[in-house]
Short mmCIF file of C-alpha atoms and ligand atoms in Angstrom, two decimals:
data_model
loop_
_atom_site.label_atom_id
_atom_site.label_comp_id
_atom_site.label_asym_id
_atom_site.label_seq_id
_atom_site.Cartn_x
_atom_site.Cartn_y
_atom_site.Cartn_z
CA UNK A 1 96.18 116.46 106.92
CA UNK A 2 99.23 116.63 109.77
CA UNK A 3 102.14 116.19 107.90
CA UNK A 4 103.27 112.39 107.82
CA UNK A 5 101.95 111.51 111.26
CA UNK A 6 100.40 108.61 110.47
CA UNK A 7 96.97 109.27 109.97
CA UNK A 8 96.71 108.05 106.74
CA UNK A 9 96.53 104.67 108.14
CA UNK A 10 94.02 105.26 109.97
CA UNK A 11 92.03 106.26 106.89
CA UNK A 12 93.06 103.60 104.89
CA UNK A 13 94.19 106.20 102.24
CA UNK A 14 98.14 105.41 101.13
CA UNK A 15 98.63 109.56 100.23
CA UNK A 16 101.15 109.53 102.86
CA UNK A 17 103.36 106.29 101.67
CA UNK A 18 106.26 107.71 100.54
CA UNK A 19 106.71 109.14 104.38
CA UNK A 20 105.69 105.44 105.12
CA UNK A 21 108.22 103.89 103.32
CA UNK A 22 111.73 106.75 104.62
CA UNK A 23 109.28 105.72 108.03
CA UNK A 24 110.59 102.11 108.22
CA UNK A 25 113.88 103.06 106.78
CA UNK A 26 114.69 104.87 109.48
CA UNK A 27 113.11 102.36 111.70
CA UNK A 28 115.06 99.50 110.08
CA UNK A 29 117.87 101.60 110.11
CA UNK A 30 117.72 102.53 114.29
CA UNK A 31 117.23 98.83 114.63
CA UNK A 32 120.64 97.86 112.75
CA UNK A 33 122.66 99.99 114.52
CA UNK A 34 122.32 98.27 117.55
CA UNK A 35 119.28 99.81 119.33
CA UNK A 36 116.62 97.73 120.39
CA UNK A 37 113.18 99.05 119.43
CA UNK A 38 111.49 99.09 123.33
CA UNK A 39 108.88 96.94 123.85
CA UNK A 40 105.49 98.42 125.24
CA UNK A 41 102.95 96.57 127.92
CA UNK A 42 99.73 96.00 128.31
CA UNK A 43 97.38 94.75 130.45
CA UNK A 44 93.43 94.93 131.62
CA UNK A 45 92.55 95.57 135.16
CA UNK A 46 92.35 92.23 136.60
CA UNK A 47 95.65 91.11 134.96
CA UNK A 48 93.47 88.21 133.05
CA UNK A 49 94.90 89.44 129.43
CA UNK A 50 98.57 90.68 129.08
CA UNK A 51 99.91 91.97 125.36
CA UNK A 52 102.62 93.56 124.25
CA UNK A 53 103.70 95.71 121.04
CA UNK A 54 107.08 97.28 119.54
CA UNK A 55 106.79 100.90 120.83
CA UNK A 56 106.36 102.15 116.78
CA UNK A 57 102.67 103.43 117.01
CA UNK A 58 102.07 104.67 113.98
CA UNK A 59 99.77 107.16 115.09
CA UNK A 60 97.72 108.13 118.17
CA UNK A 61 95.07 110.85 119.33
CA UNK A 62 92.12 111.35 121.66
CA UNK A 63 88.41 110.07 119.74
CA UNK A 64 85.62 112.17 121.12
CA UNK A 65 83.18 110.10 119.03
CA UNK A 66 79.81 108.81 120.69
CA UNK A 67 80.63 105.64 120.02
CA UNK A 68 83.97 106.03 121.41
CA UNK A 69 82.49 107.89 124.72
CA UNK A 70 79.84 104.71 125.61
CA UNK A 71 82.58 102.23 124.96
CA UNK A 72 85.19 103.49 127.41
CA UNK A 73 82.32 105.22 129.79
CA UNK A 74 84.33 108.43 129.92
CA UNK A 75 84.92 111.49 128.25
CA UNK A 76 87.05 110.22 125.03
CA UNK A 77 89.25 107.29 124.28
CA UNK A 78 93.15 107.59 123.80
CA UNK A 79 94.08 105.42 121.08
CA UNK A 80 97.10 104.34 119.37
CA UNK A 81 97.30 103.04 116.21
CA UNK A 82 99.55 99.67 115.01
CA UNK A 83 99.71 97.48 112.57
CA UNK A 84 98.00 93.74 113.60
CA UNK A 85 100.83 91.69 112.83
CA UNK A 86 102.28 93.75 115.94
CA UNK A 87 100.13 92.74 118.79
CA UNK A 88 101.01 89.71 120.67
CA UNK A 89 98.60 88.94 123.14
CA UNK A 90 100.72 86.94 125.50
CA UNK A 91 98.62 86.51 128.53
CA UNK A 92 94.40 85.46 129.06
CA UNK A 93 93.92 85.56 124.61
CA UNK A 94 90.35 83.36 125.62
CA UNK A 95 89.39 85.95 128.00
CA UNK A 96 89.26 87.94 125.18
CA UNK A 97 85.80 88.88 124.11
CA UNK A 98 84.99 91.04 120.73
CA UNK A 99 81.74 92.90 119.98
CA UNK A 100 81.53 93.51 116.28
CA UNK A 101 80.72 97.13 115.98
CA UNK A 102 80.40 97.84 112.47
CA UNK A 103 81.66 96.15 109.34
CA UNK A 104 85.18 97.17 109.95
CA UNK A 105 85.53 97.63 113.75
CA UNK A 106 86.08 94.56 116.52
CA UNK A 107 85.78 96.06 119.62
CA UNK A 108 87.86 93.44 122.10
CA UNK A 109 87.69 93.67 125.85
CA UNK A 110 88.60 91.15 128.92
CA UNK A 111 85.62 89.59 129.44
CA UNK A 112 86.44 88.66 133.28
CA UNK A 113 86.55 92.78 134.37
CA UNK A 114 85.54 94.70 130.93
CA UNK A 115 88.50 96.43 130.44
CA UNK A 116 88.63 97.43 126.55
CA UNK A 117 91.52 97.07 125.81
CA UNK A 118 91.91 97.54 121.50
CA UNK A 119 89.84 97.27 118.49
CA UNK A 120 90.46 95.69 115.26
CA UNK A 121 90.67 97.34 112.37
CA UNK A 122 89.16 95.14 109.67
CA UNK A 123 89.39 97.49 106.44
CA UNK A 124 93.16 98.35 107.11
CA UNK A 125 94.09 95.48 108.90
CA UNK A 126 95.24 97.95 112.02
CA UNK A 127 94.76 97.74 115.65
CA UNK A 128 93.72 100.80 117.86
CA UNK A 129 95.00 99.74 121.01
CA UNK A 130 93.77 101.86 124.62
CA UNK A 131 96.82 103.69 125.56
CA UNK A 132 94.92 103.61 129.10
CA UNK A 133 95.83 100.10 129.26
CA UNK A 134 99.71 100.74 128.74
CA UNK A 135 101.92 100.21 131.30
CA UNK A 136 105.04 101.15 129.39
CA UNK A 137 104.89 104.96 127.95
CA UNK A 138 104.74 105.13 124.06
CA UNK A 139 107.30 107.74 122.37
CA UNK A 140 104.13 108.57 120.43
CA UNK A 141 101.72 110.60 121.94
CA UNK A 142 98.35 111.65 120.83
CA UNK A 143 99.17 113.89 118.06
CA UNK A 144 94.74 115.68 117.87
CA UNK A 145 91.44 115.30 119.13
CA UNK A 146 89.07 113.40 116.44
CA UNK A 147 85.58 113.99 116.53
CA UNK A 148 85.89 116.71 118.28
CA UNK A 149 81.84 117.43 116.44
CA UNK A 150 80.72 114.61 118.84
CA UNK A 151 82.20 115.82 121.97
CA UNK A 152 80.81 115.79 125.39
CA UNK A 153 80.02 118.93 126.06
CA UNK A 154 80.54 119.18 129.44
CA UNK A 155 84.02 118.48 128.32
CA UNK A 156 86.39 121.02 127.71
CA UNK A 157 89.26 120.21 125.64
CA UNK A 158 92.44 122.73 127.09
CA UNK A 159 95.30 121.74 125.33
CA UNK A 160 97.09 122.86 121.91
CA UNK A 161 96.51 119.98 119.63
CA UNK A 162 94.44 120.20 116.58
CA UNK A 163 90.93 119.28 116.69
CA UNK A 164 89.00 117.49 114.18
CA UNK A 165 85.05 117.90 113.81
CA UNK A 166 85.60 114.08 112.86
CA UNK A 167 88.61 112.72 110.73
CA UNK A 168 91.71 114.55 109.49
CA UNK A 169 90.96 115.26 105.62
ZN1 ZN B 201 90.51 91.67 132.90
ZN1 ZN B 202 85.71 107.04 118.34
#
């Protein structure tokens, strides 16, 4: 497991809470003293759906999984994970379609150009929003490479990050 980066959310395990909780201290703490937690963007390609989220992703990496690969149509999907409370979709919600993938994954896209723009978490009650549909830049970036088992191969990953034959354990 990366120390405290998050992940733990992701796997609906709470091993990690007491990083959680000194987490939103700190958070709670940055907010008091006067600076405003940025606010991030985001928007599918033909503008139809507009959302926005506090820039506090709780975690983020690049999923090589195959399900992952047919859904964007590329190589992996850059993901960022916050909780659902957190998304406000503020623009084009009815243009939102969801595909339910599993038991515990909502795949939601713009249903006027396709762009997929975040999934819902059902189990943990997270959203794993497309960082390609930021506009803003997060202060977290993808922190490893999931699924790394399931990758293209004529994909080469060439950075340092850790990789993952499929989730941090
Ligand atoms: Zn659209
Ligand atoms: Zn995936």
């Amino acid at each position: 497991m990366l120390p405290g980066c998050g992940f733990a959310r992701l796997l609906g395990v709470s091993r990690l809470r007491p990083f959680r909780v000194r987490y939103w201290l700190l958070l709670s703490r940055i907010c008091k003293g006067g600076v405003m937690e940025k606010t991030l963007r985001g928007r599918c390609l033909c503008g139809a759906v507009e959302y926005q989220v506090p820039d506090a992703l709780e975690y983020a990496g690049y999923c090589h999984c195959s399900e992952c690969r047919r859904f964007s149509g590329s190589a992996f999907s850059a993901f960022g994970g916050i909780a659902e409370g957190n998304l406000r979709v503020v623009k084009g919600e009815r243009h939102i379609t969801s595909y339910r993938k599993s038991e515990d994954s909502l795949m939601c896209f713009c249903s006027v150009c396709g762009s997929s723009l975040f999934s819902r978490k059902l189990k943990t009650g997270m959203v794993h929003l497309r960082l390609g549909t930021l506009v803003d830049t997060p202060s977290m970036q993808p922190q490893a490479h999931l699924f790394t088992g399931s990758k293209a191969s004529w994909y080469q990953i060439e950075d340092g990050l850790p990789r993952f034959d499929t989730l941090p354990s």
